[in-house]
Coordinates of C-alpha atoms (C1' of nucleotides) in Angstrom, one line a residue:
Chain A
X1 CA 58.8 124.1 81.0
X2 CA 56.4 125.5 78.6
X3 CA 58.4 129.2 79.5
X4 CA 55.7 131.5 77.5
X5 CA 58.1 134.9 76.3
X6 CA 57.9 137.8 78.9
X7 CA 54.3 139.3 77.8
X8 CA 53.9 142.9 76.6
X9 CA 52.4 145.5 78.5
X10 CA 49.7 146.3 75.5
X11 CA 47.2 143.7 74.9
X12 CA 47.4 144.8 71.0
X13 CA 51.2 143.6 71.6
X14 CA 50.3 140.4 73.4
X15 CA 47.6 139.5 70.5
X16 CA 50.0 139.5 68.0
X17 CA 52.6 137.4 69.6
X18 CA 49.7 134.8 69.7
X19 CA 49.1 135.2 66.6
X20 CA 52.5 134.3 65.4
X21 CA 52.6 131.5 67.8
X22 CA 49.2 129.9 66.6
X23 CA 50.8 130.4 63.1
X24 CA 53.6 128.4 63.6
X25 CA 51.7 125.6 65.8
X26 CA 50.0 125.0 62.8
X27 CA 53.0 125.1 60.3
X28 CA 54.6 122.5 63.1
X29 CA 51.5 120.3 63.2
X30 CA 51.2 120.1 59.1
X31 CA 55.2 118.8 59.2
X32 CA 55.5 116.7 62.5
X33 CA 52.1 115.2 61.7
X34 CA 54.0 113.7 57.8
X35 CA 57.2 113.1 59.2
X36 CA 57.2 112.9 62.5
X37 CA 58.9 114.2 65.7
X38 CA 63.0 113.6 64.3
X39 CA 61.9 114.0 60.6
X40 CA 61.4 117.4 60.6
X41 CA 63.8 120.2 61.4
X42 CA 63.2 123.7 63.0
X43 CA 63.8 125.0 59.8
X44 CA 61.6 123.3 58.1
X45 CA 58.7 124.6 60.2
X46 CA 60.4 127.7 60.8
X47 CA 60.0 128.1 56.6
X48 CA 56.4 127.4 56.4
X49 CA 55.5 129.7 59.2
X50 CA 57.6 132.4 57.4
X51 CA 59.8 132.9 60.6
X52 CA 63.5 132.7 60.6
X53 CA 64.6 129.6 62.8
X54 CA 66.2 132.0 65.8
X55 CA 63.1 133.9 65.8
X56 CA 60.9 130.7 66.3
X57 CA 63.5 129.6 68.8
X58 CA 62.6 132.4 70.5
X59 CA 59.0 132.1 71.3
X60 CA 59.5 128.2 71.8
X61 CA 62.1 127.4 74.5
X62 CA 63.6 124.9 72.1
X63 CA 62.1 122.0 69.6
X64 CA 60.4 119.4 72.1
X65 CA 58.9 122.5 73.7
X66 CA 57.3 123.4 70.2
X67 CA 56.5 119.9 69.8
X68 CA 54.6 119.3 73.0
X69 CA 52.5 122.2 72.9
X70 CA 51.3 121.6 69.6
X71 CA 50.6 118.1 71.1
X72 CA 48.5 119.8 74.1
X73 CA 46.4 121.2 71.4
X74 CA 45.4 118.2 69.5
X75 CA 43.9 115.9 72.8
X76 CA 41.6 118.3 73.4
X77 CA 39.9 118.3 69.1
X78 CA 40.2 114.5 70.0
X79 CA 38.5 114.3 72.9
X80 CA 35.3 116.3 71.8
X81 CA 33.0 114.3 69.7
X82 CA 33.1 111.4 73.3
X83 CA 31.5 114.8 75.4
X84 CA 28.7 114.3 73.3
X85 CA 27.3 110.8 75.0
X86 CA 24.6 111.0 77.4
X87 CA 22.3 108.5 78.7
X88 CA 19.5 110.1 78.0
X89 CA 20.1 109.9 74.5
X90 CA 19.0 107.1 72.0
X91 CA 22.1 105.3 71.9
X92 CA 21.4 104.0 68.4
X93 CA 21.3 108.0 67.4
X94 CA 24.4 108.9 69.9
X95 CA 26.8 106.0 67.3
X96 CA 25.1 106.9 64.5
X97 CA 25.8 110.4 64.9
X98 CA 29.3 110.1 66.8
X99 CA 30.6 107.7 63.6
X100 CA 29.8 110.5 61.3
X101 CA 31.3 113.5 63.7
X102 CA 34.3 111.4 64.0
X103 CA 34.7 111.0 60.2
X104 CA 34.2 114.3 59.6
X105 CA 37.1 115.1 61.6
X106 CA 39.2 112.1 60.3
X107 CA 38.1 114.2 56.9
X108 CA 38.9 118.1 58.0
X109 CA 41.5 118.0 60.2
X110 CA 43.4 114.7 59.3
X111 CA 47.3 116.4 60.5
X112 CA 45.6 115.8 64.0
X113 CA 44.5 112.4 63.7
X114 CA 48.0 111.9 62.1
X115 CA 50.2 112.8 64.7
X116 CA 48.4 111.8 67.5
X117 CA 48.4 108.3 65.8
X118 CA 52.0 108.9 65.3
X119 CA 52.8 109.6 69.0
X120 CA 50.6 106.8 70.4
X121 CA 52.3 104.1 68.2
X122 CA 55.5 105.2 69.5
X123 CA 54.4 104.8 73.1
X124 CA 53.4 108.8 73.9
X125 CA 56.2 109.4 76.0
X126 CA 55.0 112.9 76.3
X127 CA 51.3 112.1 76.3
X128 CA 51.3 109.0 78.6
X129 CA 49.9 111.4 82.0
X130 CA 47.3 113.7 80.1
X131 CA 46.3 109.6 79.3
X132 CA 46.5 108.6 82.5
X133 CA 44.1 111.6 83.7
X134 CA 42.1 113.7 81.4
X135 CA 41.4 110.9 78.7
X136 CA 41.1 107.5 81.2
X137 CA 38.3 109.8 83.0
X138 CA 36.3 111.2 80.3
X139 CA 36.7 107.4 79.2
X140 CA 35.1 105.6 82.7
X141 CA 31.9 108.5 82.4
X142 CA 31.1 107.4 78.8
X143 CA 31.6 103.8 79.8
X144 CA 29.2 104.0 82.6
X145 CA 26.6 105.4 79.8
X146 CA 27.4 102.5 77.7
X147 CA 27.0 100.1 80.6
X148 CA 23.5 101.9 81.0
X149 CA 22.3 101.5 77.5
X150 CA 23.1 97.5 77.7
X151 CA 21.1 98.0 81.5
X152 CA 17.9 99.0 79.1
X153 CA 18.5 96.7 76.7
X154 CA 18.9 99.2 74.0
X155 CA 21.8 98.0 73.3
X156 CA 24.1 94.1 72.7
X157 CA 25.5 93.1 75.8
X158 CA 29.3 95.0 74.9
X159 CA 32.6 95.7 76.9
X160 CA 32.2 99.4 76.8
X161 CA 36.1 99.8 76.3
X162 CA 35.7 97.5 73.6
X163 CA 33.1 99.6 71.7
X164 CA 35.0 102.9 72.2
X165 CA 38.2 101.5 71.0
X166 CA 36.4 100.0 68.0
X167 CA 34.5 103.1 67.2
X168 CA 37.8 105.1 67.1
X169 CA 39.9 102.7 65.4
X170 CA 37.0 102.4 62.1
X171 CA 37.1 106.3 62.1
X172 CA 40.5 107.2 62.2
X173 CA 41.4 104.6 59.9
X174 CA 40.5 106.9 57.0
X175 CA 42.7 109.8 58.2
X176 CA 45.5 107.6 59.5
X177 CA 46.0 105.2 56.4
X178 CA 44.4 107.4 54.1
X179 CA 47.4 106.8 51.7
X180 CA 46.0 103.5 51.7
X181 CA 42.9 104.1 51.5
X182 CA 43.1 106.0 48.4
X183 CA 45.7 103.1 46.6
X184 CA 42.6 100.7 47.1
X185 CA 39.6 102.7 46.2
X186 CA 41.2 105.7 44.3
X187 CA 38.7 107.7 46.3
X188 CA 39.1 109.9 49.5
X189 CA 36.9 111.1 52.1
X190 CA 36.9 114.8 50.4
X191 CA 34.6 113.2 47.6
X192 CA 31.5 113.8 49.2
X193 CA 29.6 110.7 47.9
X194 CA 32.4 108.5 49.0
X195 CA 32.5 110.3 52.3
X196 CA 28.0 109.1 52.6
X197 CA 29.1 105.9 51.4
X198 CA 31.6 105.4 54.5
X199 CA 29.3 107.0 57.0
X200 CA 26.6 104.7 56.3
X201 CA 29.0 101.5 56.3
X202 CA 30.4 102.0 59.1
X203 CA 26.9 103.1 60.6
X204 CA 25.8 99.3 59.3
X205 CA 28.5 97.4 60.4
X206 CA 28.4 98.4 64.2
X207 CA 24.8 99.3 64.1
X208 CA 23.7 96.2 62.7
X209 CA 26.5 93.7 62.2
X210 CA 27.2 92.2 59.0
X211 CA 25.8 88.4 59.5
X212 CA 22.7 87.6 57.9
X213 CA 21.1 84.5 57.3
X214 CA 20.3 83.2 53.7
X215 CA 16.5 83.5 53.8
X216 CA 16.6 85.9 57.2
X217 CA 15.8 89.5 57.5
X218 CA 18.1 91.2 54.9
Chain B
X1 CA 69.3 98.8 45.3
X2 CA 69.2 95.8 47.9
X3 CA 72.6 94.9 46.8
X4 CA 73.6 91.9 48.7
X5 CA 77.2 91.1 49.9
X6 CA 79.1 89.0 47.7
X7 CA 77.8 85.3 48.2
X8 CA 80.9 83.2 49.7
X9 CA 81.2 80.1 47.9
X10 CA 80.1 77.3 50.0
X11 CA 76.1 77.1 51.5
X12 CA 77.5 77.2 55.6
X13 CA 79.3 80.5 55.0
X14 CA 75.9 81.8 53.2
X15 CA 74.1 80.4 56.0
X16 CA 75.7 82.6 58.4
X17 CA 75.7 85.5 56.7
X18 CA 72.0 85.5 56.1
X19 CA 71.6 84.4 59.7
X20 CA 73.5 88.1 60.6
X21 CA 71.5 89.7 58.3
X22 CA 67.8 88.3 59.9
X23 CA 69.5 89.5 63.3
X24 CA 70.5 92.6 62.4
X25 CA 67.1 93.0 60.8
X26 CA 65.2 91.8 63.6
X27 CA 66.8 94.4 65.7
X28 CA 66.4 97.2 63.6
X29 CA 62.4 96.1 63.3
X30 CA 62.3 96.8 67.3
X31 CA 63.9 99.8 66.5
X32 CA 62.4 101.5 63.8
X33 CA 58.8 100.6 65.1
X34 CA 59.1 102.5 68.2
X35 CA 61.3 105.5 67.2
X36 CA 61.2 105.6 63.4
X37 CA 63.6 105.8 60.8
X38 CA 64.9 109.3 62.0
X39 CA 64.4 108.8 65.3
X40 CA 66.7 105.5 65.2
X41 CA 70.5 106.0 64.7
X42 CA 72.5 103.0 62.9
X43 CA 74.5 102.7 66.3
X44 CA 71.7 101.7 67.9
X45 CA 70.5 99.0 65.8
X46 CA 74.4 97.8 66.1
X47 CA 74.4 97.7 69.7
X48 CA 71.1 95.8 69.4
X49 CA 72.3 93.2 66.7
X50 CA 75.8 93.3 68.7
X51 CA 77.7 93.7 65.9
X52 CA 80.2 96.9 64.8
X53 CA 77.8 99.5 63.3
X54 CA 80.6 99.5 59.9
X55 CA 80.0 95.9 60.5
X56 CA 76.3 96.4 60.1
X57 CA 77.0 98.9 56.9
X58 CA 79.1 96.0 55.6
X59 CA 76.0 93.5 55.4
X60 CA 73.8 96.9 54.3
X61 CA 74.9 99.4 52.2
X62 CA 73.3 102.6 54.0
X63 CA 70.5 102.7 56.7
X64 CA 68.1 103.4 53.8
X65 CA 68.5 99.6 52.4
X66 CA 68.2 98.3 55.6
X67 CA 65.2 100.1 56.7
X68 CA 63.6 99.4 53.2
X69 CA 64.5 95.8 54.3
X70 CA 62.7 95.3 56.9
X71 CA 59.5 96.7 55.1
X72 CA 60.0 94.3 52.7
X73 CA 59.4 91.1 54.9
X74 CA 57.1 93.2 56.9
X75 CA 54.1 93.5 54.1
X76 CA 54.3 89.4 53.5
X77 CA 53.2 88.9 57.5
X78 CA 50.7 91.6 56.9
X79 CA 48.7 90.3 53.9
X80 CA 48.8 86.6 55.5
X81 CA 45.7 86.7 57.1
X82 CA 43.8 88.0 54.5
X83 CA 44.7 85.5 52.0
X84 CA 42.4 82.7 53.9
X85 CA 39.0 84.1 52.8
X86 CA 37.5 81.7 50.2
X87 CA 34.0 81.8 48.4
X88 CA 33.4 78.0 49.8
X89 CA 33.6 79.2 53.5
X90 CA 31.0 79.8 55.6
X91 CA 31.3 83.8 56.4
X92 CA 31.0 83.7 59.7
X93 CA 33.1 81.7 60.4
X94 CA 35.5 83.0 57.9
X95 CA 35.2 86.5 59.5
X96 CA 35.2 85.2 62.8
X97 CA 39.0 83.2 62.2
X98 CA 39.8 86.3 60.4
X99 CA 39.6 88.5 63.8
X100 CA 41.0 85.9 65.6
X101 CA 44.3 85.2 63.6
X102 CA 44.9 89.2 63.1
X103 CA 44.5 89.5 67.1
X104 CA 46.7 87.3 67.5
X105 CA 48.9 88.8 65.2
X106 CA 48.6 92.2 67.0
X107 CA 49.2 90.3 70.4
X108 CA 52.9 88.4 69.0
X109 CA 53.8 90.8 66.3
X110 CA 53.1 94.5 67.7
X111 CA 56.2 95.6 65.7
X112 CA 55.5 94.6 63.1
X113 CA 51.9 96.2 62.9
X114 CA 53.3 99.4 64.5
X115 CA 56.1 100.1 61.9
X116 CA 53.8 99.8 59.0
X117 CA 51.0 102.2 60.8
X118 CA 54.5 104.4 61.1
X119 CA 55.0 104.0 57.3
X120 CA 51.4 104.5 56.7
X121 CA 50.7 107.4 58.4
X122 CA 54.1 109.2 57.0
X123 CA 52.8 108.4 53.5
X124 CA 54.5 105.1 52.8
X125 CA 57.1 106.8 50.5
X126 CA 58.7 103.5 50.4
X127 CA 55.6 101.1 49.9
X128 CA 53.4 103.3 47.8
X129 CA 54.7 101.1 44.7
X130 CA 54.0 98.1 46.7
X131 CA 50.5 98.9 47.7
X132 CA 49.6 100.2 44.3
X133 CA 50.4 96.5 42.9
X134 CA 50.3 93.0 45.5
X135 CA 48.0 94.7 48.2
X136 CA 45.2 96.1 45.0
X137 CA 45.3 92.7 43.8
X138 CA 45.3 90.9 47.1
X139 CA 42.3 93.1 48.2
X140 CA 40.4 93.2 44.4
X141 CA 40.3 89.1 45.0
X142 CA 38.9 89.3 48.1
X143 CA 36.8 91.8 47.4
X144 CA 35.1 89.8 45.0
X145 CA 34.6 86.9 47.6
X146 CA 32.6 89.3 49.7
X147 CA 30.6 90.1 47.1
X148 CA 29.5 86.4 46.4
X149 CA 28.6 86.1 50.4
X150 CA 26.7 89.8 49.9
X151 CA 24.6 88.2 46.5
X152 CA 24.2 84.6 48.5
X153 CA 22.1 86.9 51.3
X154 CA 25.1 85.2 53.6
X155 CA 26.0 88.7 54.3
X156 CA 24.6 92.1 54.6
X157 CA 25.1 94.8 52.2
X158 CA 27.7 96.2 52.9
X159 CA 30.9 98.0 50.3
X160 CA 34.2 95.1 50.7
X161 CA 35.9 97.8 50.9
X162 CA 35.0 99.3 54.0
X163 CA 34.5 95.8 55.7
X164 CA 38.0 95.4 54.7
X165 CA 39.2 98.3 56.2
X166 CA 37.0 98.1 59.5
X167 CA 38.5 94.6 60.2
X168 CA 42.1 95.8 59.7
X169 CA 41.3 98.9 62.2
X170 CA 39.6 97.3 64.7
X171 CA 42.5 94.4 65.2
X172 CA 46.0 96.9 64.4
X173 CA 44.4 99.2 67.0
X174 CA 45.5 96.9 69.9
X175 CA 49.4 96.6 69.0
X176 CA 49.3 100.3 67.4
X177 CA 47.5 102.1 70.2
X178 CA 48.8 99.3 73.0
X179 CA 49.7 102.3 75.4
X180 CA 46.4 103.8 75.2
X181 CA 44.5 100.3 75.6
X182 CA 46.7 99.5 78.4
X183 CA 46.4 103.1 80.1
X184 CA 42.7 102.5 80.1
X185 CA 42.0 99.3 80.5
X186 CA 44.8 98.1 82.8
X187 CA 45.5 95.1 80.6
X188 CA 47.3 94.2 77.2
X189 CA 47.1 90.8 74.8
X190 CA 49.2 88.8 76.7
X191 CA 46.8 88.4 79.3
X192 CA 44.8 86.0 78.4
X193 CA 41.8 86.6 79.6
X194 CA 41.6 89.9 78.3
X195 CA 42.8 88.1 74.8
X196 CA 39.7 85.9 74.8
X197 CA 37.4 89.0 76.1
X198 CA 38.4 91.2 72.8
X199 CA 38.1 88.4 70.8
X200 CA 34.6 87.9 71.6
X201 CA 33.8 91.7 71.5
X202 CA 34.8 91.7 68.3
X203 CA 33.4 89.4 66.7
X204 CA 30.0 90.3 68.0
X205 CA 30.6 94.0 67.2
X206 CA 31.3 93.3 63.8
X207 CA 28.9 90.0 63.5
X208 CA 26.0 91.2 65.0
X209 CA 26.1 94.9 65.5
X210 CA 24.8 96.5 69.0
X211 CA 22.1 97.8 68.2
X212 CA 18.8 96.1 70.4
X213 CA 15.2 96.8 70.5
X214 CA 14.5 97.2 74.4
X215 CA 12.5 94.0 74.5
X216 CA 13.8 92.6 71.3
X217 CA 16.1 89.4 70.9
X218 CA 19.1 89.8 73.4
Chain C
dG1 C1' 84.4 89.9 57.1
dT2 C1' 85.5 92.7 60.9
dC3 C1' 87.8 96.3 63.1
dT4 C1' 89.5 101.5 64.3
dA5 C1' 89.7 106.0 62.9
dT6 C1' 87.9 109.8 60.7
dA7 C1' 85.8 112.5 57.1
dG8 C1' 81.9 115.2 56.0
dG9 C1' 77.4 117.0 56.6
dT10 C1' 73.3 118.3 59.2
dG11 C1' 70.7 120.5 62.5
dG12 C1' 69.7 122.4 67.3
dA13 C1' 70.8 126.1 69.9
dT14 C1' 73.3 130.4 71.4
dA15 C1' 75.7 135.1 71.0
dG16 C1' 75.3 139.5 70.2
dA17 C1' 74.2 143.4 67.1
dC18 C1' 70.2 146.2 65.8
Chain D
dG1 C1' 61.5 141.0 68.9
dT2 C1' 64.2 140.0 65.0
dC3 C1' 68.2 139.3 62.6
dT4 C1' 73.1 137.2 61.1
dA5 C1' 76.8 134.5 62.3
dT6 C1' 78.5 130.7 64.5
dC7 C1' 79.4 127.0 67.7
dC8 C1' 79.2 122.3 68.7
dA9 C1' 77.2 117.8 69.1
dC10 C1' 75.6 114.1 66.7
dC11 C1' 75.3 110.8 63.0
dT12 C1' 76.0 108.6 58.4
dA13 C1' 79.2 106.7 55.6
dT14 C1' 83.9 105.7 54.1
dA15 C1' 89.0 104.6 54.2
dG16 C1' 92.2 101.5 55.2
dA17 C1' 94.6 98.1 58.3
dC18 C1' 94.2 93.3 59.8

DNA sequence: GTCTATAGGTGGATAGAC
DNA sequence: GTCTATCCACCTATAGAC
């Protein structure tokens, strides 16, 4: 699996064929990430990359090949922003700031948010050990700083799984259903203003909560 | 479009036939949520239903229809929960019952949630029209309730909009990202327990926000 | 209404020249 | 490494008997 084509002797040689590989990654991430794993051809992607089909089928083994490495890619630009959590930190600046990292991305690179929503909901058969390892440890390290911050009182009394999943699920809403998101408020996150206005909702709503009392602090 | 067969004349005949049709399109719900429209083939929904797959074309003209079918239903169990919120109600405990009921949702319909986040994330070619029209007006209606609660001082300031959209996230992500919940955490809905424990996260997360003073009110 | 058989089209993958 | 031509499996949809 993941057979790489014989490298060249030259390293000029081998840069190239990189090159044309990354090229056609992306062309495959801007398709599968729209319509998905069977609704897009090799041709398709082979089009957008400007390759012919045999010569794309020539660098990757075959489709699923092409598929999963592009998938390989993506868990790593979606694990990032969690690295950022330490315990040292203020935890009420570590949210703050990780809500607007994570929108950012949800803004710029929205194909990858796509298809790895896309592959989750369909049970990640080809993702379901890099879960199992690389994300369900990086996962238990951040949870032990969340666990921490409750320790010191800095923060509610929270499940830490519980906060993580609800701290990815408010961000990537606005690259997953952006479709949505645009029907209902006609605006996206590529307005800048609406893109502050989000940042500083979501900020609110997990910083704060939304509950007030009439007469109580507003 | 959404032609039906032709209705036989007495009720028990059209009794059966719309009880093969809600059979065939429970099948294909299981289906199409898991593997998508191209990733499903109309044999396979057959062999679900167990009936003939020119059977199945008989009672649906082309995979299309059917597939549009099931959307169809699909948005009406969706936009259920949302239709409780009322001025009159207490926001708490509107928002409260609101995380509650779309939990639950997640926990007995997981399909159902997962093949719209399918359609959602493709684009919703085939629910664009619908979005732009019952969802808008569902939403504007609501929208307006929360701002009542916001002017009351019942609620913190905070866009409808992006409330909205936070409490949908938040609930979906436990049938859409079930693998990834259950990879970490070990546990899924039907446990109840672990129902009751999200439940409560929530609720708080959204309610009262985590953010504590070290000394302040736990 | 339900079946069997098959037409007709698409798309992944390979062969082999250059 | 890249191309053209082609094979072959799969899948939707229809034809036509019962």
């Amino acid at each position: 699996m993941a057979r790489k084509p014989p490298q060249a002797a030259s390293k000029q040689r081998g840069r190239k064929i990189e090159d044309k590989r990354s090229v056609i990654l992306s062309a495959a991430l801007g398709l599968f990430s729209r319509f998905g794993l069977h609704g897009t051809t090799v041709d398709q992607v082979a089009a957008r990359a400007e390759v012919s089909k045999s010569n794309l089928l020539y660098h990757f083994a075959n489709k699923e090949e092409l598929y999963v490495s592009v998938l390989r890619e993506l868990l790593q630009v979606w694990l990032e922003p969690l690295r950022g959590f330490a315990a040292e930190q203020d935890p009420r600046t570590a949210i703050a700031g990780y809500i607007r990292n994570k929108l950012a991305l949800s803004r710029d690179r929205p194909d990858a948010s796509r298809l790895f929503c896309l592959e989750m909901v369909q049970g990640a058969p080809l993702l379901r050990d890099a879960l199992a390892r690389e994300l369900r440890d990086l996962v238990e390290r951040k949870s032990e700083v969340i666990r921490a911050w409750v320790a010191d009182g800095r923060l509610a009394p929270v499940e830490p799984h519980h906060l993580v999943f609800a701290l990815w699920a408010v961000t990537q809403h606005y690259a997953d259903f952006a479709v949505q998101v645009e029907a209902l408020t006609g605006r996206t996150l590529a307005d800048a203003d609406f893109f502050e206005e989000t940042v500083r909702n979501l900020q609110a709503i997990v910083l704060d909560g939304i509950a007030r009392r009439p007469g109580g602090a507003a």
